CSV table of C-alpha atoms in Angstrom, one decimal:
chain,number,residue,atom,x,y,z
A,1,MET,CA,18.0,-0.2,62.4
A,2,ASN,CA,14.5,-2.4,60.8
A,3,TYR,CA,13.2,-4.8,61.9
A,4,SER,CA,11.4,-7.7,59.8
A,5,TYR,CA,9.7,-10.6,61.5
A,6,LEU,CA,8.5,-14.0,60.3
A,7,ILE,CA,5.8,-16.2,61.4
A,8,ILE,CA,5.3,-19.9,61.2
A,9,ASP,CA,2.9,-22.2,61.7
A,10,GLN,CA,4.6,-25.0,62.6
A,11,GLU,CA,2.1,-27.8,62.2
A,12,THR,CA,1.6,-26.5,58.8
A,13,ARG,CA,5.6,-25.3,58.6
A,14,LYS,CA,3.8,-22.5,57.1
A,15,ALA,CA,5.3,-17.9,57.1
A,16,ALA,CA,4.1,-14.4,56.7
A,17,ILE,CA,6.2,-11.8,56.8
A,18,VAL,CA,5.8,-8.3,58.6
A,19,ASP,CA,7.4,-5.9,56.8
A,20,PRO,CA,10.3,-6.9,54.2
A,21,ALA,CA,13.2,-4.7,53.9
A,22,TRP,CA,16.4,-4.7,53.2
A,23,GLU,CA,18.1,-7.7,53.5
A,24,LEU,CA,17.1,-10.1,50.7
A,25,LYS,CA,19.4,-13.0,51.3
A,26,LYS,CA,19.0,-12.8,55.3
A,27,ILE,CA,15.1,-13.9,54.3
A,28,LEU,CA,15.5,-16.0,52.5
A,29,THR,CA,18.6,-18.1,53.9
A,30,GLN,CA,15.9,-17.4,56.9
A,31,LEU,CA,13.5,-18.8,55.1
A,32,GLU,CA,15.8,-22.1,53.9
A,33,SER,CA,16.8,-22.6,56.9
A,34,TYR,CA,13.0,-22.8,59.1
A,35,ASN,CA,12.3,-24.7,56.0
A,36,VAL,CA,8.8,-23.0,55.6
A,37,GLU,CA,6.8,-22.3,52.8
A,38,LEU,CA,6.2,-18.2,52.9
A,39,VAL,CA,2.4,-17.3,52.1
A,40,ALA,CA,1.8,-14.3,52.8
A,41,VAL,CA,3.4,-10.6,53.7
A,42,TYR,CA,1.6,-8.3,56.5
A,43,LEU,CA,3.0,-4.7,56.2
A,44,THR,CA,2.2,-2.0,58.7
A,45,HIS,CA,2.5,0.5,56.4
A,46,SER,CA,3.1,2.0,53.2
A,47,HIS,CA,6.8,3.7,53.7
A,48,TRP,CA,9.1,2.5,51.7
A,49,ASP,CA,11.9,0.9,54.8
A,50,HIS,CA,9.2,-1.1,55.4
A,51,VAL,CA,7.6,-2.4,52.0
A,52,ASN,CA,11.0,-2.4,49.6
A,53,LEU,CA,11.7,-6.4,49.1
A,54,VAL,CA,7.7,-7.4,48.6
A,55,ASP,CA,7.9,-6.6,44.9
A,56,SER,CA,11.0,-9.1,45.4
A,57,LEU,CA,9.1,-11.8,47.6
A,58,VAL,CA,6.3,-11.7,45.5
A,59,ILE,CA,8.4,-12.4,41.9
A,60,LEU,CA,10.5,-15.8,44.5
A,61,HIS,CA,8.0,-17.1,46.6
A,62,ARG,CA,4.2,-15.3,44.8
A,63,PRO,CA,3.2,-15.1,48.7
A,64,LYS,CA,-0.5,-12.7,48.9
A,65,VAL,CA,0.3,-9.1,50.1
A,66,TYR,CA,-2.0,-7.3,53.1
A,67,MET,CA,-1.9,-3.9,53.9
A,68,SER,CA,-4.1,-2.0,54.8
A,69,LEU,CA,-7.5,-0.9,52.5
A,70,LYS,CA,-7.1,2.7,54.0
A,71,GLU,CA,-3.1,2.9,53.2
A,72,ILE,CA,-3.9,1.4,50.0
A,73,GLU,CA,-6.7,4.5,49.0
A,74,PHE,CA,-4.7,7.3,50.8
A,75,TYR,CA,-0.6,6.4,49.4
A,76,ASN,CA,-2.4,4.8,45.7
A,77,TYR,CA,0.0,1.7,46.7
A,78,SER,CA,0.0,-0.7,44.1
A,79,CYS,CA,1.7,-4.4,44.1
A,80,GLU,CA,1.2,-7.7,42.6
A,81,ASN,CA,-1.0,-10.5,45.2
A,82,LEU,CA,-2.5,-7.2,47.1
A,83,THR,CA,-5.3,-7.8,49.2
A,84,PRO,CA,-6.9,-4.8,51.0
A,85,ILE,CA,-7.6,-5.4,55.1
A,86,THR,CA,-9.8,-3.8,58.2
A,87,ASP,CA,-10.0,-3.3,60.9
A,88,GLY,CA,-10.7,-6.6,63.2
A,89,ASP,CA,-9.9,-9.3,60.1
A,90,ARG,CA,-9.2,-11.9,60.8
A,91,LEU,CA,-5.5,-13.7,58.8
A,92,TYR,CA,-4.9,-17.0,58.3
A,93,ILE,CA,-1.3,-18.4,58.3
A,94,GLY,CA,-2.0,-22.2,58.7
A,95,LYS,CA,-3.5,-23.0,61.3
A,96,CYS,CA,-2.3,-19.5,62.7
A,97,GLU,CA,-4.8,-16.5,63.8
A,98,VAL,CA,-3.4,-12.9,62.4
A,99,GLN,CA,-5.4,-10.3,64.1
A,100,VAL,CA,-5.7,-6.8,62.1
A,101,ILE,CA,-5.6,-3.7,64.4
A,102,LEU,CA,-5.7,-0.4,62.4
A,103,THR,CA,-3.5,2.1,63.9
A,104,PRO,CA,-3.7,5.5,62.1
A,105,GLY,CA,-1.0,8.6,63.0
A,106,HIS,CA,2.0,7.9,62.2
A,107,THR,CA,0.2,7.0,58.4
A,108,ALA,CA,-3.8,7.8,57.8
A,109,GLY,CA,-4.2,3.2,57.7
A,110,SER,CA,-1.3,1.8,59.4
A,111,VAL,CA,-2.4,-1.3,61.5
A,112,CYS,CA,-0.5,-3.7,63.8
A,113,PHE,CA,-0.8,-7.2,63.3
A,114,LYS,CA,-1.5,-9.8,66.8
A,115,ALA,CA,-0.2,-13.7,66.4
A,116,GLY,CA,-0.4,-15.2,69.5
A,117,GLU,CA,1.9,-13.5,72.3
A,118,TYR,CA,3.3,-11.7,69.4
A,119,LEU,CA,2.2,-7.6,68.9
A,120,PHE,CA,4.0,-6.1,65.3
A,121,THR,CA,3.3,-2.8,65.4
A,122,GLY,CA,5.6,-1.1,62.7
A,123,ASP,CA,5.9,2.4,63.5
A,124,THR,CA,3.4,3.1,65.3
A,125,VAL,CA,4.9,1.9,68.9
A,126,PHE,CA,8.2,1.6,69.8
A,127,VAL,CA,9.3,0.4,73.5
A,128,GLU,CA,11.0,4.2,73.5
A,129,GLY,CA,8.0,6.2,72.4
A,130,CYS,CA,5.6,6.4,69.0
A,131,GLY,CA,6.0,7.5,65.4
A,132,ILE,CA,6.2,10.0,64.0
A,133,CYS,CA,3.4,12.3,63.6
A,134,ASN,CA,3.6,15.1,61.2
A,135,GLY,CA,4.9,13.5,57.8
A,136,PHE,CA,1.9,13.4,54.3
A,137,GLY,CA,-1.0,11.5,55.5
A,138,GLY,CA,-0.4,11.5,59.7
A,139,SER,CA,-1.6,12.8,62.6
A,140,ALA,CA,-1.4,13.2,66.6
A,141,ILE,CA,-4.8,13.0,67.0
A,142,ASP,CA,-5.4,9.3,64.9
A,143,MET,CA,-2.8,8.3,67.4
A,144,TYR,CA,-3.3,9.1,70.5
A,145,LYS,CA,-7.1,7.4,69.6
A,146,SER,CA,-5.0,4.5,68.2
A,147,LEU,CA,-3.0,3.7,71.5
A,148,GLN,CA,-6.0,4.2,74.2
A,149,LYS,CA,-7.2,2.2,71.0
A,150,LEU,CA,-4.1,-0.6,71.6
A,151,LYS,CA,-4.5,0.1,76.0
A,152,ALA,CA,-7.7,-1.5,75.3
A,153,LEU,CA,-7.0,-4.4,73.3
A,154,ILE,CA,-3.9,-5.5,74.0
A,155,GLN,CA,-3.5,-8.1,77.0
A,156,PRO,CA,-0.5,-7.1,79.9
A,157,GLN,CA,2.4,-9.8,78.8
A,158,THR,CA,1.8,-9.5,75.5
A,159,ASN,CA,5.5,-8.9,73.5
A,160,ILE,CA,5.8,-6.1,71.7
A,161,CYS,CA,7.5,-6.0,68.3
A,162,PRO,CA,8.1,-3.0,66.9
A,163,GLY,CA,9.6,-1.5,63.4
A,164,HIS,CA,12.9,0.1,64.7
A,165,SER,CA,14.6,0.0,67.9
A,166,PHE,CA,16.5,3.3,68.6
A,167,SER,CA,17.8,2.3,73.0
A,168,LYS,CA,16.1,-0.5,74.4
A,169,LYS,CA,15.9,-4.5,73.2
A,170,ILE,CA,12.3,-5.2,71.4
A,171,GLY,CA,10.5,-8.4,72.4
A,172,CYS,CA,9.9,-6.8,75.9
A,173,SER,CA,6.5,-6.5,77.6
A,174,PHE,CA,3.0,-4.5,76.5
A,175,GLN,CA,3.2,-3.8,80.9
A,176,TYR,CA,7.2,-2.6,79.7
A,177,LEU,CA,5.3,0.3,77.5
A,178,LEU,CA,2.1,1.1,80.4
A,179,ASP,CA,4.8,2.0,82.6
A,180,ASN,CA,7.3,3.3,80.7
A,181,ASN,CA,6.3,4.6,77.5
A,182,ILE,CA,5.9,8.2,77.6
A,183,TYR,CA,2.7,8.6,75.6
A,184,PHE,CA,0.8,5.7,76.9
A,185,LEU,CA,0.9,7.4,79.8
A,186,ILE,CA,-0.5,10.5,78.9
A,187,ASN,CA,-4.7,10.4,79.2
A,188,ASP,CA,-5.0,14.1,78.6
A,189,ILE,CA,-5.8,14.6,74.2
A,190,ARG,CA,-4.5,17.8,74.7
A,191,HIS,CA,-1.1,17.6,76.8
A,192,PHE,CA,-0.6,14.3,73.8
A,193,LEU,CA,-0.6,16.2,70.5
A,194,SER,CA,1.0,18.2,72.6
A,195,PHE,CA,4.0,16.9,73.5
A,196,ARG,CA,4.2,14.3,70.1
A,197,MET,CA,3.5,17.8,68.3
A,198,ARG,CA,6.5,20.4,69.5
A,199,LYS,CA,9.7,22.1,68.0
A,200,ASN,CA,13.0,20.1,67.1
A,201,GLN,CA,11.7,16.1,66.5
A,202,PRO,CA,14.1,14.2,64.6
A,203,SER,CA,13.5,15.1,61.5
A,204,SER,CA,13.7,11.5,59.9
A,205,LYS,CA,9.2,10.8,57.9
A,206,PHE,CA,9.7,7.1,58.8
A,207,TYR,CA,10.1,7.8,63.2
């Protein structure tokens, strides 16, 4: 299952959507239901199952589209209204601040977006694990460093909002991942690489 998320500034009624994919009618219905203006699209990475509604939303609502500069350059991604972002950038939806955290590993320029007590992780982090690292531009070494980076930056009470779920409910605390997600429990990079790149992993390039 894919997840797309709306981030809404309650005061200005401006909104951003994270990784819009597949269900355009449902997204448009939600925008109307919440009575918000879509001003931004935030892309965690460039895989098709995270970006396939970007063009449609740009045509309909003219939002700015944000993706990491590294991801854009590495995969030659393009679309209208595209704005490159880098690690540590601060974006704003109305008065709501969103922090950009570069987290390569699943792809060369994956990012997470932190808004308040929510972290939108794309395919970097799932409740059950982390994204595969054997696709084009992926790197298990980078993934290890990205997870260590999140451990240093993210507060335990932060709610985790991944791009997919496989058995667990989304929205759990980061503390839950620190206690239960095997990839956060491995602190030796050699062990991490061996486990993440073990044989007989799922073949899907997305997970």
